[in-house]
PDB file of C-alpha atoms in Angstrom:
ATOM      1  CA  MET A  90     101.469  96.804 102.915  1.00 46.00           C
ATOM      2  CA  PHE A  91     101.864  96.526  99.067  1.00 51.00           C
ATOM      3  CA  GLY A  92     105.273  95.014  99.980  1.00 51.00           C
ATOM      4  CA  PHE A  93     103.559  91.549 100.189  1.00 55.00           C
ATOM      5  CA  PHE A  94     102.425  91.496  96.958  1.00 58.00           C
ATOM      6  CA  LYS A  95     106.042  93.099  94.990  1.00 68.00           C
ATOM      7  CA  LYS A  96     106.620  90.751  92.194  1.00 79.00           C
ATOM      8  CA  LYS A  97     109.242  87.838  92.157  1.00 89.00           C
ATOM      9  CA  LYS A  98     111.991  88.184  90.671  1.00 96.00           C
ATOM     10  CA  THR A  99     112.753  85.607  87.561  1.00 98.00           C
ATOM     11  CA  LEU A 100     116.118  83.269  87.314  1.00 98.00           C
ATOM     12  CA  LYS A 101     117.756  84.813  84.277  1.00 98.00           C
ATOM     13  CA  GLU A 102     116.979  88.539  85.803  1.00 98.00           C
ATOM     14  CA  LEU A 103     119.506  87.679  88.441  1.00 98.00           C
ATOM     15  CA  ILE A 104     122.331  86.381  85.983  1.00 98.00           C
ATOM     16  CA  PRO A 105     125.003  88.461  85.990  1.00 96.00           C
ATOM     17  CA  GLN A 106     126.744  90.133  82.924  1.00 93.00           C
ATOM     18  CA  ASN A 107     129.718  87.867  81.813  1.00 96.00           C
ATOM     19  CA  PHE A 108     128.348  84.810  83.995  1.00 98.00           C
ATOM     20  CA  ILE A 109     130.719  81.721  83.198  1.00 98.00           C
ATOM     21  CA  ASP A 110     129.132  78.284  83.486  1.00 98.00           C
ATOM     22  CA  ILE A 111     131.063  75.468  85.031  1.00 98.00           C
ATOM     23  CA  HIS A 112     127.886  72.651  84.458  1.00 98.00           C
ATOM     24  CA  SER A 113     126.178  71.613  80.757  1.00 98.00           C
ATOM     25  CA  HIS A 114     125.746  69.267  79.050  1.00 98.00           C
ATOM     26  CA  LEU A 115     126.002  71.053  75.663  1.00 98.00           C
ATOM     27  CA  LEU A 116     127.962  69.111  73.298  1.00 98.00           C
ATOM     28  CA  TYR A 117     125.604  66.878  71.199  1.00 98.00           C
ATOM     29  CA  GLY A 118     125.584  63.094  70.864  1.00 97.00           C
ATOM     30  CA  LEU A 119     127.712  62.350  74.196  1.00 98.00           C
ATOM     31  CA  ASP A 120     124.746  61.790  76.867  1.00 97.00           C
ATOM     32  CA  ASP A 121     121.382  62.818  77.555  1.00 97.00           C
ATOM     33  CA  GLY A 122     122.035  66.627  76.758  1.00 98.00           C
ATOM     34  CA  SER A 123     122.100  68.091  73.428  1.00 98.00           C
ATOM     35  CA  LYS A 124     121.272  65.939  70.620  1.00 98.00           C
ATOM     36  CA  SER A 125     122.105  67.670  67.620  1.00 98.00           C
ATOM     37  CA  LEU A 126     124.394  70.891  66.534  1.00 98.00           C
ATOM     38  CA  GLN A 127     121.068  72.850  65.691  1.00 98.00           C
ATOM     39  CA  GLU A 128     120.334  72.151  69.071  1.00 98.00           C
ATOM     40  CA  THR A 129     123.764  72.801  70.942  1.00 98.00           C
ATOM     41  CA  GLN A 130     123.396  76.042  69.051  1.00 98.00           C
ATOM     42  CA  SER A 131     119.879  77.459  70.209  1.00 98.00           C
ATOM     43  CA  LEU A 132     120.909  76.221  73.924  1.00 98.00           C
ATOM     44  CA  ILE A 133     124.051  78.491  73.411  1.00 98.00           C
ATOM     45  CA  ALA A 134     122.199  81.761  71.574  1.00 98.00           C
ATOM     46  CA  ASP A 135     119.838  81.364  74.576  1.00 98.00           C
ATOM     47  CA  LEU A 136     122.487  81.355  77.219  1.00 98.00           C
ATOM     48  CA  LYS A 137     124.285  84.353  75.644  1.00 98.00           C
ATOM     49  CA  ALA A 138     120.453  86.270  75.523  1.00 98.00           C
ATOM     50  CA  PHE A 139     120.557  85.674  79.686  1.00 98.00           C
ATOM     51  CA  GLY A 140     124.158  86.678  80.428  1.00 98.00           C
ATOM     52  CA  PHE A 141     126.284  83.930  80.016  1.00 98.00           C
ATOM     53  CA  THR A 142     129.271  84.545  78.062  1.00 98.00           C
ATOM     54  CA  GLN A 143     132.154  81.362  78.679  1.00 98.00           C
ATOM     55  CA  PHE A 144     131.063  77.935  78.842  1.00 98.00           C
ATOM     56  CA  ILE A 145     132.499  74.888  80.542  1.00 98.00           C
ATOM     57  CA  THR A 146     130.667  72.021  79.423  1.00 98.00           C
ATOM     58  CA  THR A 147     130.703  68.409  81.284  1.00 98.00           C
ATOM     59  CA  PRO A 148     129.563  65.572  79.279  1.00 98.00           C
ATOM     60  CA  HIS A 149     129.127  62.816  81.390  1.00 98.00           C
ATOM     61  CA  ILE A 150     131.122  60.055  81.774  1.00 97.00           C
ATOM     62  CA  THR A 151     128.548  57.247  83.390  1.00 94.00           C
ATOM     63  CA  PRO A 152     129.613  53.708  83.728  1.00 91.00           C
ATOM     64  CA  LEU A 153     126.597  51.486  82.203  1.00 88.00           C
ATOM     65  CA  VAL A 154     125.242  54.377  81.038  1.00 93.00           C
ATOM     66  CA  TRP A 155     127.034  57.016  79.579  1.00 91.00           C
ATOM     67  CA  GLU A 156     130.229  55.259  78.631  1.00 91.00           C
ATOM     68  CA  ASN A 157     132.530  58.552  76.930  1.00 96.00           C
ATOM     69  CA  THR A 158     135.649  58.027  77.056  1.00 96.00           C
ATOM     70  CA  LYS A 159     138.333  61.098  77.299  1.00 96.00           C
ATOM     71  CA  ASP A 160     139.453  60.763  74.117  1.00 97.00           C
ATOM     72  CA  GLN A 161     135.668  60.702  72.646  1.00 97.00           C
ATOM     73  CA  ILE A 162     134.660  63.570  74.613  1.00 98.00           C
ATOM     74  CA  LEU A 163     137.989  65.890  73.085  1.00 98.00           C
ATOM     75  CA  ASN A 164     137.501  64.907  69.771  1.00 98.00           C
ATOM     76  CA  GLN A 165     133.843  66.060  69.888  1.00 98.00           C
ATOM     77  CA  TYR A 166     134.831  69.154  71.773  1.00 98.00           C
ATOM     78  CA  GLY A 167     137.243  69.687  69.129  1.00 98.00           C
ATOM     79  CA  LYS A 168     134.582  69.293  66.281  1.00 98.00           C
ATOM     80  CA  VAL A 169     131.736  71.637  67.913  1.00 98.00           C
ATOM     81  CA  ARG A 170     134.480  73.850  68.292  1.00 98.00           C
ATOM     82  CA  LEU A 171     134.881  74.337  64.927  1.00 98.00           C
ATOM     83  CA  GLU A 172     131.166  73.821  64.138  1.00 98.00           C
ATOM     84  CA  LEU A 173     130.781  76.988  65.781  1.00 98.00           C
ATOM     85  CA  ASN A 174     133.726  78.950  65.287  1.00 97.00           C
ATOM     86  CA  MET A 175     133.928  79.613  68.906  1.00 97.00           C
ATOM     87  CA  SER A 176     137.606  80.034  70.879  1.00 97.00           C
ATOM     88  CA  GLU A 177     139.022  77.993  73.512  1.00 94.00           C
ATOM     89  CA  SER A 178     137.968  80.616  76.141  1.00 94.00           C
ATOM     90  CA  GLU A 179     134.537  80.855  75.098  1.00 98.00           C
ATOM     91  CA  LEU A 180     133.796  76.969  75.199  1.00 98.00           C
ATOM     92  CA  ARG A 181     136.135  74.579  77.076  1.00 98.00           C
ATOM     93  CA  VAL A 182     135.611  71.174  77.997  1.00 98.00           C
ATOM     94  CA  ALA A 183     135.254  69.413  81.154  1.00 98.00           C
ATOM     95  CA  SER A 184     133.464  65.982  82.357  1.00 98.00           C
ATOM     96  CA  GLU A 185     130.814  65.012  85.155  1.00 98.00           C
ATOM     97  CA  TYR A 186     131.892  62.174  86.863  1.00 98.00           C
ATOM     98  CA  LEU A 187     129.808  59.505  88.382  1.00 98.00           C
ATOM     99  CA  ILE A 188     131.565  58.386  91.559  1.00 97.00           C
ATOM    100  CA  ASP A 189     131.284  54.991  91.716  1.00 93.00           C
ATOM    101  CA  ASP A 190     132.726  51.182  92.599  1.00 87.00           C
ATOM    102  CA  SER A 191     135.125  51.678  89.591  1.00 91.00           C
ATOM    103  CA  PHE A 192     135.620  55.311  89.894  1.00 95.00           C
ATOM    104  CA  LEU A 193     139.178  54.394  91.597  1.00 94.00           C
ATOM    105  CA  LYS A 194     140.584  52.694  88.873  1.00 93.00           C
ATOM    106  CA  ARG A 195     139.776  55.352  86.728  1.00 94.00           C
ATOM    107  CA  LEU A 196     141.448  57.781  88.716  1.00 94.00           C
ATOM    108  CA  GLU A 197     144.649  54.954  88.894  1.00 93.00           C
ATOM    109  CA  ASN A 198     144.764  55.305  85.110  1.00 93.00           C
ATOM    110  CA  GLU A 199     143.998  58.280  83.650  1.00 95.00           C
ATOM    111  CA  LYS A 200     144.166  62.513  84.107  1.00 97.00           C
ATOM    112  CA  LEU A 201     140.735  63.643  84.614  1.00 98.00           C
ATOM    113  CA  LEU A 202     139.356  65.943  82.529  1.00 98.00           C
ATOM    114  CA  THR A 203     138.862  69.635  85.124  1.00 98.00           C
ATOM    115  CA  LEU A 204     136.874  72.676  85.299  1.00 98.00           C
ATOM    116  CA  LYS A 205     140.252  74.252  85.628  1.00 98.00           C
ATOM    117  CA  ASP A 206     143.468  73.473  86.683  1.00 98.00           C
ATOM    118  CA  ASN A 207     142.767  70.426  90.048  1.00 98.00           C
ATOM    119  CA  TYR A 208     139.027  71.547  90.275  1.00 98.00           C
ATOM    120  CA  VAL A 209     137.129  68.640  89.294  1.00 98.00           C
ATOM    121  CA  LEU A 210     133.113  67.760  88.686  1.00 98.00           C
ATOM    122  CA  ILE A 211     131.801  64.981  90.392  1.00 98.00           C
ATOM    123  CA  GLU A 212     128.374  63.551  91.104  1.00 98.00           C
ATOM    124  CA  MET A 213     126.891  60.771  92.511  1.00 97.00           C
ATOM    125  CA  SER A 214     123.975  58.002  92.114  1.00 95.00           C
ATOM    126  CA  TYR A 215     120.375  59.935  92.726  1.00 95.00           C
ATOM    127  CA  ILE A 216     119.531  56.144  94.614  1.00 94.00           C
ATOM    128  CA  ASN A 217     122.253  56.238  97.150  1.00 94.00           C
ATOM    129  CA  PRO A 218     126.220  57.422  97.768  1.00 95.00           C
ATOM    130  CA  PRO A 219     128.981  55.019  97.094  1.00 95.00           C
ATOM    131  CA  ILE A 220     130.529  52.812 100.061  1.00 94.00           C
ATOM    132  CA  GLN A 221     133.720  54.097  99.216  1.00 95.00           C
ATOM    133  CA  LEU A 222     132.763  57.580  99.038  1.00 97.00           C
ATOM    134  CA  TYR A 223     134.958  59.319 101.593  1.00 97.00           C
ATOM    135  CA  GLU A 224     137.924  56.946  99.972  1.00 96.00           C
ATOM    136  CA  ILE A 225     137.361  58.624  96.680  1.00 97.00           C
ATOM    137  CA  ILE A 226     137.089  62.282  98.056  1.00 97.00           C
ATOM    138  CA  MET A 227     140.295  61.294 100.098  1.00 97.00           C
ATOM    139  CA  GLU A 228     142.149  59.976  96.790  1.00 97.00           C
ATOM    140  CA  LEU A 229     140.965  62.921  94.650  1.00 98.00           C
ATOM    141  CA  ASN A 230     142.527  65.225  97.409  1.00 97.00           C
ATOM    142  CA  SER A 231     145.800  62.724  97.760  1.00 96.00           C
ATOM    143  CA  GLN A 232     145.986  62.953  93.631  1.00 96.00           C
ATOM    144  CA  GLY A 233     145.828  66.340  93.857  1.00 97.00           C
ATOM    145  CA  TYR A 234     142.482  67.288  93.005  1.00 98.00           C
ATOM    146  CA  GLN A 235     139.852  69.685  93.964  1.00 98.00           C
ATOM    147  CA  PRO A 236     136.226  67.820  93.907  1.00 98.00           C
ATOM    148  CA  VAL A 237     133.333  69.908  93.328  1.00 98.00           C
ATOM    149  CA  LEU A 238     130.270  68.236  93.966  1.00 98.00           C
ATOM    150  CA  ALA A 239     127.116  68.713  91.766  1.00 98.00           C
ATOM    151  CA  HIS A 240     123.681  69.677  92.634  1.00 98.00           C
ATOM    152  CA  PRO A 241     124.374  67.900  96.431  1.00 98.00           C
ATOM    153  CA  GLU A 242     120.992  69.587  97.350  1.00 98.00           C
ATOM    154  CA  ARG A 243     119.359  66.773  94.498  1.00 98.00           C
ATOM    155  CA  TYR A 244     120.386  63.872  96.115  1.00 97.00           C
ATOM    156  CA  ASN A 245     117.381  62.736  98.486  1.00 93.00           C
ATOM    157  CA  PHE A 246     119.454  60.313 100.823  1.00 94.00           C
ATOM    158  CA  TYR A 247     120.444  63.302 102.102  1.00 95.00           C
ATOM    159  CA  LYS A 248     117.213  64.892 102.848  1.00 90.00           C
ATOM    160  CA  ASN A 249     117.182  66.721 107.074  1.00 86.00           C
ATOM    161  CA  ASP A 250     120.651  65.027 106.896  1.00 93.00           C
ATOM    162  CA  TYR A 251     122.511  68.217 107.467  1.00 93.00           C
ATOM    163  CA  ASP A 252     125.480  66.779 108.883  1.00 96.00           C
ATOM    164  CA  SER A 253     126.822  64.583 106.003  1.00 96.00           C
ATOM    165  CA  PHE A 254     126.747  68.055 104.144  1.00 97.00           C
ATOM    166  CA  LYS A 255     129.093  68.837 106.757  1.00 97.00           C
ATOM    167  CA  ARG A 256     130.968  65.861 106.634  1.00 97.00           C
ATOM    168  CA  LEU A 257     131.173  66.258 102.957  1.00 98.00           C
ATOM    169  CA  LYS A 258     132.644  69.687 103.489  1.00 98.00           C
ATOM    170  CA  SER A 259     135.036  68.998 106.231  1.00 97.00           C
ATOM    171  CA  ALA A 260     136.423  65.839 103.909  1.00 97.00           C
ATOM    172  CA  GLY A 261     137.701  68.471 101.283  1.00 96.00           C
ATOM    173  CA  CYS A 262     134.322  68.657  99.130  1.00 98.00           C
ATOM    174  CA  LEU A 263     133.282  71.775  97.060  1.00 98.00           C
ATOM    175  CA  PHE A 264     129.838  72.414  96.267  1.00 98.00           C
ATOM    176  CA  GLN A 265     128.299  73.579  93.352  1.00 99.00           C
ATOM    177  CA  MET A 266     124.068  74.562  92.861  1.00 99.00           C
ATOM    178  CA  ASN A 267     122.217  73.982  89.585  1.00 99.00           C
ATOM    179  CA  MET A 268     120.748  77.250  89.558  1.00 98.00           C
ATOM    180  CA  LEU A 269     117.309  75.672  88.448  1.00 98.00           C
ATOM    181  CA  SER A 270     117.004  74.679  92.374  1.00 98.00           C
ATOM    182  CA  SER A 271     116.372  77.790  93.111  1.00 98.00           C
ATOM    183  CA  THR A 272     112.771  77.736  91.239  1.00 98.00           C
ATOM    184  CA  ASN A 273     111.239  74.275  92.386  1.00 97.00           C
ATOM    185  CA  TYR A 274     112.220  73.037  89.021  1.00 98.00           C
ATOM    186  CA  TYR A 275     113.376  69.984  90.338  1.00 98.00           C
ATOM    187  CA  GLY A 276     110.532  70.309  93.515  1.00 97.00           C
ATOM    188  CA  SER A 277     109.849  72.770  96.843  1.00 97.00           C
ATOM    189  CA  GLY A 278     111.716  69.725  98.750  1.00 97.00           C
ATOM    190  CA  ILE A 279     114.916  70.300  96.622  1.00 97.00           C
ATOM    191  CA  THR A 280     114.644  74.246  97.025  1.00 98.00           C
ATOM    192  CA  ALA A 281     113.981  73.937 100.188  1.00 97.00           C
ATOM    193  CA  ILE A 282     117.795  72.031 101.037  1.00 97.00           C
ATOM    194  CA  ALA A 283     119.225  74.534  98.583  1.00 98.00           C
ATOM    195  CA  ASP A 284     117.854  77.241 100.525  1.00 98.00           C
ATOM    196  CA  TYR A 285     119.607  75.984 103.915  1.00 97.00           C
ATOM    197  CA  LEU A 286     122.748  75.610 101.752  1.00 98.00           C
ATOM    198  CA  LEU A 287     123.106  78.883 100.969  1.00 98.00           C
ATOM    199  CA  LYS A 288     121.805  79.850 104.596  1.00 98.00           C
ATOM    200  CA  GLU A 289     124.564  78.030 106.204  1.00 97.00           C
ATOM    201  CA  ASN A 290     127.272  79.632 103.187  1.00 98.00           C
ATOM    202  CA  MET A 291     128.158  76.044 102.268  1.00 98.00           C
ATOM    203  CA  TYR A 292     127.935  76.684  98.479  1.00 98.00           C
ATOM    204  CA  ASP A 293     131.167  77.555  96.333  1.00 98.00           C
ATOM    205  CA  PHE A 294     130.105  77.844  92.550  1.00 99.00           C
ATOM    206  CA  ALA A 295     126.838  77.385  90.699  1.00 98.00           C
ATOM    207  CA  GLY A 296     125.843  75.663  87.307  1.00 98.00           C
ATOM    208  CA  SER A 297     122.967  75.662  84.458  1.00 98.00           C
ATOM    209  CA  ASP A 298     122.957  71.766  84.284  1.00 98.00           C
ATOM    210  CA  VAL A 299     121.637  72.881  80.963  1.00 98.00           C
ATOM    211  CA  HIS A 300     120.636  69.714  79.146  1.00 98.00           C
ATOM    212  CA  HIS A 301     117.675  70.799  76.673  1.00 98.00           C
ATOM    213  CA  GLN A 302     115.204  73.667  76.102  1.00 98.00           C
ATOM    214  CA  LYS A 303     112.532  72.928  78.786  1.00 98.00           C
ATOM    215  CA  HIS A 304     115.701  74.066  80.897  1.00 98.00           C
ATOM    216  CA  ILE A 305     116.222  77.192  79.368  1.00 98.00           C
ATOM    217  CA  ASN A 306     112.596  78.265  79.820  1.00 98.00           C
ATOM    218  CA  ALA A 307     112.705  76.944  83.196  1.00 98.00           C
ATOM    219  CA  PHE A 308     115.162  80.640  83.180  1.00 98.00           C
ATOM    220  CA  ASN A 309     111.931  82.624  83.367  1.00 98.00           C
ATOM    221  CA  ALA A 310     110.712  80.964  86.815  1.00 98.00           C
ATOM    222  CA  GLU A 311     110.017  83.196  89.875  1.00 98.00           C
ATOM    223  CA  ILE A 312     112.647  82.291  92.051  1.00 98.00           C
ATOM    224  CA  ASN A 313     111.715  80.467  95.495  1.00 98.00           C
ATOM    225  CA  LEU A 314     114.327  81.686  97.567  1.00 98.00           C
ATOM    226  CA  LYS A 315     114.777  83.334 101.285  1.00 97.00           C
ATOM    227  CA  ASN A 316     118.475  83.605 100.766  1.00 98.00           C
ATOM    228  CA  ILE A 317     118.403  85.768  97.532  1.00 97.00           C
ATOM    229  CA  ASP A 318     121.254  87.781  98.232  1.00 98.00           C
ATOM    230  CA  THR A 319     123.132  84.493  99.310  1.00 98.00           C
ATOM    231  CA  PHE A 320     122.531  83.176  96.007  1.00 98.00           C
ATOM    232  CA  GLU A 321     123.122  86.217  93.702  1.00 98.00           C
ATOM    233  CA  THR A 322     126.727  86.445  95.654  1.00 98.00           C
ATOM    234  CA  LEU A 323     127.362  82.980  94.861  1.00 98.00           C
ATOM    235  CA  LEU A 324     126.508  83.595  90.985  1.00 98.00           C
ATOM    236  CA  THR A 325     129.888  85.917  91.272  1.00 98.00           C
ATOM    237  CA  LYS A 326     131.882  83.191  92.574  1.00 98.00           C
ATOM    238  CA  ASN A 327     131.944  81.749  89.195  1.00 98.00           C
ATOM    239  CA  SER A 328     134.515  84.151  88.038  1.00 98.00           C
ATOM    240  CA  PHE A 329     136.998  82.101  89.553  1.00 98.00           C
ATOM    241  CA  PHE A 330     136.977  80.265  86.005  1.00 98.00           C
ATOM    242  CA  LYS A 331     137.312  83.724  84.001  1.00 96.00           C
ATOM    243  CA  GLN A 332     139.713  82.883  81.316  1.00 89.00           C
TER     244      GLN A 332
END
């Protein structure tokens, strides 16, 4: 009877030791993530205290919003690594690419910044998917890239449209869950979608998507998932990115 009153675990309690994060905004001055070297230092220190040991940070490349270039990202990455005295195995860099009408042209003209080998992190607008969504995925695959879709649970246009998730997986997309989606941080509806995707074993990796201290604080929140065991297993899959 007392099991009903068992305290839920917090997110930080479920993080495996030596966790490798594949989605964050830790490089200061590039997007809506860290704003200063001091903030970058603080965010990394807090994440390390939770058990994170390696970071693949992924600044946005978002046309008309964060017009970062590949060279700008690599230059800032080199600078921050020197400032923090971090090795390449501790801190790596990729990008979170917004896929829109201009993305195919980018794909034509430059080699993308990847998480590892050919694994590239992509995201969509939160308003609607690009008209050329499946053409873009097909082109990524044809050029040898493996698309990893960031936080599919957060695209409200797919709410209750579970066939679209299945179609994306069939098209060759891997799914990355935001860890904070387990805690109602983005709202209970998004947590419910994440729970469904966990139940269906549709996630491949997880990421913190940390931008600022508020995200760090949310790691103290309780887990609100039914499929907690599947979530814990998912977190271990990031070991694929170990260097």
